[in-house]
Amino acid sequence: MSRGTRILVVDDEPAIHRFLKPSLVAEGYDVVQATTGGAGLDGIAREKPDIVVLDLGLPDLDGKEVIRRVREWSEVPIVVLSARDREAEKIEALDLGADDYVDKPFGMGELLARLRAAQRHAMRRRGEQPVLHAGEISVDVPARRVLRGGEEVKLTPKEFELLAFLVRHAGRVITHGQILGAVWGPAHLHDTQYLRVYVKALRQKLEPDPSAPTLILTEPGVGYRIADAAANASYEGSR
């Protein structure tokens, strides 16, 4: 299933879930929720989140035990979000493998910044580049931010996913099916009209002359290609 950056929120407070989910979705994240430590462990294994937001005061397992178990088999970034503000608790959580610690009550701006930082660190550990470039276009993946010649360009979440996928494979011809599968999911492999609409929207926002594109090039009957073959891609994609 296609998705953006996935965050698993493990917290037993319904109010936290009611607040966090719409706030994170508005920032372009895909949000999965769990209310116990056991469900959180299952969710990490099943959902393969990009980041975990974890409370320490869970009804079945202490959050620190969750961190310890996760670190036996996963390097997923973990940002602790907890009302436990004693220094010893923070030190233990970080020593067990948490990437960061945010106190409750918290500001959404601070939490988002710490999530972006955790994602950048994880990408660098995997040998990926958090910021991709193609010509005068730069794509900040954790911040979900696009600049053209230094000026920010506002994209919808799906436009951002499409652009990031194309830039990761800059210089390569990517077929319609490959793009649709990666961005919309396997159920949409033949929905090329989706692709045409979103490519047109990207060209309107990114190309100096959308009617004569120089960045997102069409390969007739095959797919699309980002023109700058020397672009900074985060990983080698398959043709």
mmCIF file of N, CA and C in Angstrom, residues 3 18 23 29 46 82 89 93 101 107 116 122 127 134 137 166 184-185 199-200 206 221 229 232 237-238:
data_model
loop_
_atom_site.group_PDB
_atom_site.id
_atom_site.type_symbol
_atom_site.label_atom_id
_atom_site.label_comp_id
_atom_site.label_asym_id
_atom_site.label_seq_id
_atom_site.Cartn_x
_atom_site.Cartn_y
_atom_site.Cartn_z
ATOM 1 N N ARG A 3 2.148 4.966 0.777
ATOM 2 C CA ARG A 3 1.999 5.823 1.939
ATOM 3 C C ARG A 3 3.117 6.832 1.957
ATOM 4 N N ARG A 18 -6.440 11.937 19.845
ATOM 5 C CA ARG A 18 -7.363 12.865 19.175
ATOM 6 C C ARG A 18 -6.647 14.125 18.715
ATOM 7 N N SER A 23 -3.231 16.474 13.619
ATOM 8 C CA SER A 23 -2.103 17.394 13.483
ATOM 9 C C SER A 23 -1.015 16.791 12.611
ATOM 10 N N TYR A 29 1.848 13.237 7.239
ATOM 11 C CA TYR A 29 2.238 11.935 7.764
ATOM 12 C C TYR A 29 1.081 10.938 7.681
ATOM 13 N N ARG A 46 4.476 -5.098 12.314
ATOM 14 C CA ARG A 46 3.509 -5.254 11.226
ATOM 15 C C ARG A 46 3.485 -4.057 10.277
ATOM 16 N N SER A 82 6.408 11.936 26.977
ATOM 17 C CA SER A 82 5.983 11.453 28.285
ATOM 18 C C SER A 82 5.889 12.568 29.314
ATOM 19 N N GLU A 89 14.736 9.268 34.392
ATOM 20 C CA GLU A 89 13.885 8.582 33.421
ATOM 21 C C GLU A 89 14.344 8.880 31.996
ATOM 22 N N ALA A 93 15.820 6.107 29.299
ATOM 23 C CA ALA A 93 15.169 5.907 28.000
ATOM 24 C C ALA A 93 16.153 6.123 26.856
ATOM 25 N N TYR A 101 13.538 12.838 23.420
ATOM 26 C CA TYR A 101 12.606 12.821 24.547
ATOM 27 C C TYR A 101 11.907 14.173 24.596
ATOM 28 N N GLY A 107 4.631 21.336 22.822
ATOM 29 C CA GLY A 107 4.216 22.157 21.690
ATOM 30 C C GLY A 107 4.333 21.343 20.413
ATOM 31 N N ARG A 116 11.385 15.374 12.617
ATOM 32 C CA ARG A 116 12.178 15.570 11.402
ATOM 33 C C ARG A 116 13.646 15.253 11.661
ATOM 34 N N ALA A 122 18.071 8.867 10.976
ATOM 35 C CA ALA A 122 17.845 7.495 10.522
ATOM 36 C C ALA A 122 18.200 7.340 9.047
ATOM 37 N N GLY A 127 22.460 5.456 4.861
ATOM 38 C CA GLY A 127 23.182 5.904 3.681
ATOM 39 C C GLY A 127 22.338 6.696 2.709
ATOM 40 N N ALA A 134 17.555 18.170 -7.901
ATOM 41 C CA ALA A 134 17.454 17.993 -9.345
ATOM 42 C C ALA A 134 17.409 19.376 -9.970
ATOM 43 N N ILE A 137 15.785 22.418 -8.237
ATOM 44 C CA ILE A 137 14.793 21.890 -7.304
ATOM 45 C C ILE A 137 15.490 21.140 -6.175
ATOM 46 N N LEU A 166 10.267 10.496 -8.072
ATOM 47 C CA LEU A 166 10.925 10.762 -9.349
ATOM 48 C C LEU A 166 12.360 11.265 -9.141
ATOM 49 N N TRP A 184 0.771 5.309 -5.485
ATOM 50 C CA TRP A 184 -0.655 5.074 -5.233
ATOM 51 C C TRP A 184 -0.949 3.661 -4.716
ATOM 52 N N GLY A 185 -0.027 2.744 -4.902
ATOM 53 C CA GLY A 185 -0.226 1.384 -4.427
ATOM 54 C C GLY A 185 -0.568 0.420 -5.546
ATOM 55 N N VAL A 199 1.214 14.790 -12.632
ATOM 56 C CA VAL A 199 2.385 15.294 -13.350
ATOM 57 C C VAL A 199 2.098 16.687 -13.902
ATOM 58 N N LYS A 200 0.901 16.881 -14.446
ATOM 59 C CA LYS A 200 0.521 18.208 -14.945
ATOM 60 C C LYS A 200 0.558 19.236 -13.820
ATOM 61 N N LEU A 206 6.385 23.735 -10.974
ATOM 62 C CA LEU A 206 7.845 23.636 -10.959
ATOM 63 C C LEU A 206 8.525 24.050 -12.261
ATOM 64 N N GLY A 221 4.640 6.501 -24.132
ATOM 65 C CA GLY A 221 4.264 5.104 -24.046
ATOM 66 C C GLY A 221 4.944 4.323 -22.947
ATOM 67 N N ALA A 229 20.331 14.038 -14.816
ATOM 68 C CA ALA A 229 20.910 12.732 -14.514
ATOM 69 C C ALA A 229 21.920 12.798 -13.395
ATOM 70 N N ASN A 232 21.112 14.361 -7.058
ATOM 71 C CA ASN A 232 21.533 13.648 -5.842
ATOM 72 C C ASN A 232 20.400 12.732 -5.386
ATOM 73 N N GLY A 237 17.353 3.098 -7.523
ATOM 74 C CA GLY A 237 16.093 2.430 -7.750
ATOM 75 C C GLY A 237 16.210 1.443 -8.906
ATOM 76 N N SER A 238 15.254 0.542 -9.012
ATOM 77 C CA SER A 238 15.257 -0.437 -10.105
ATOM 78 C C SER A 238 14.638 0.201 -11.337
#
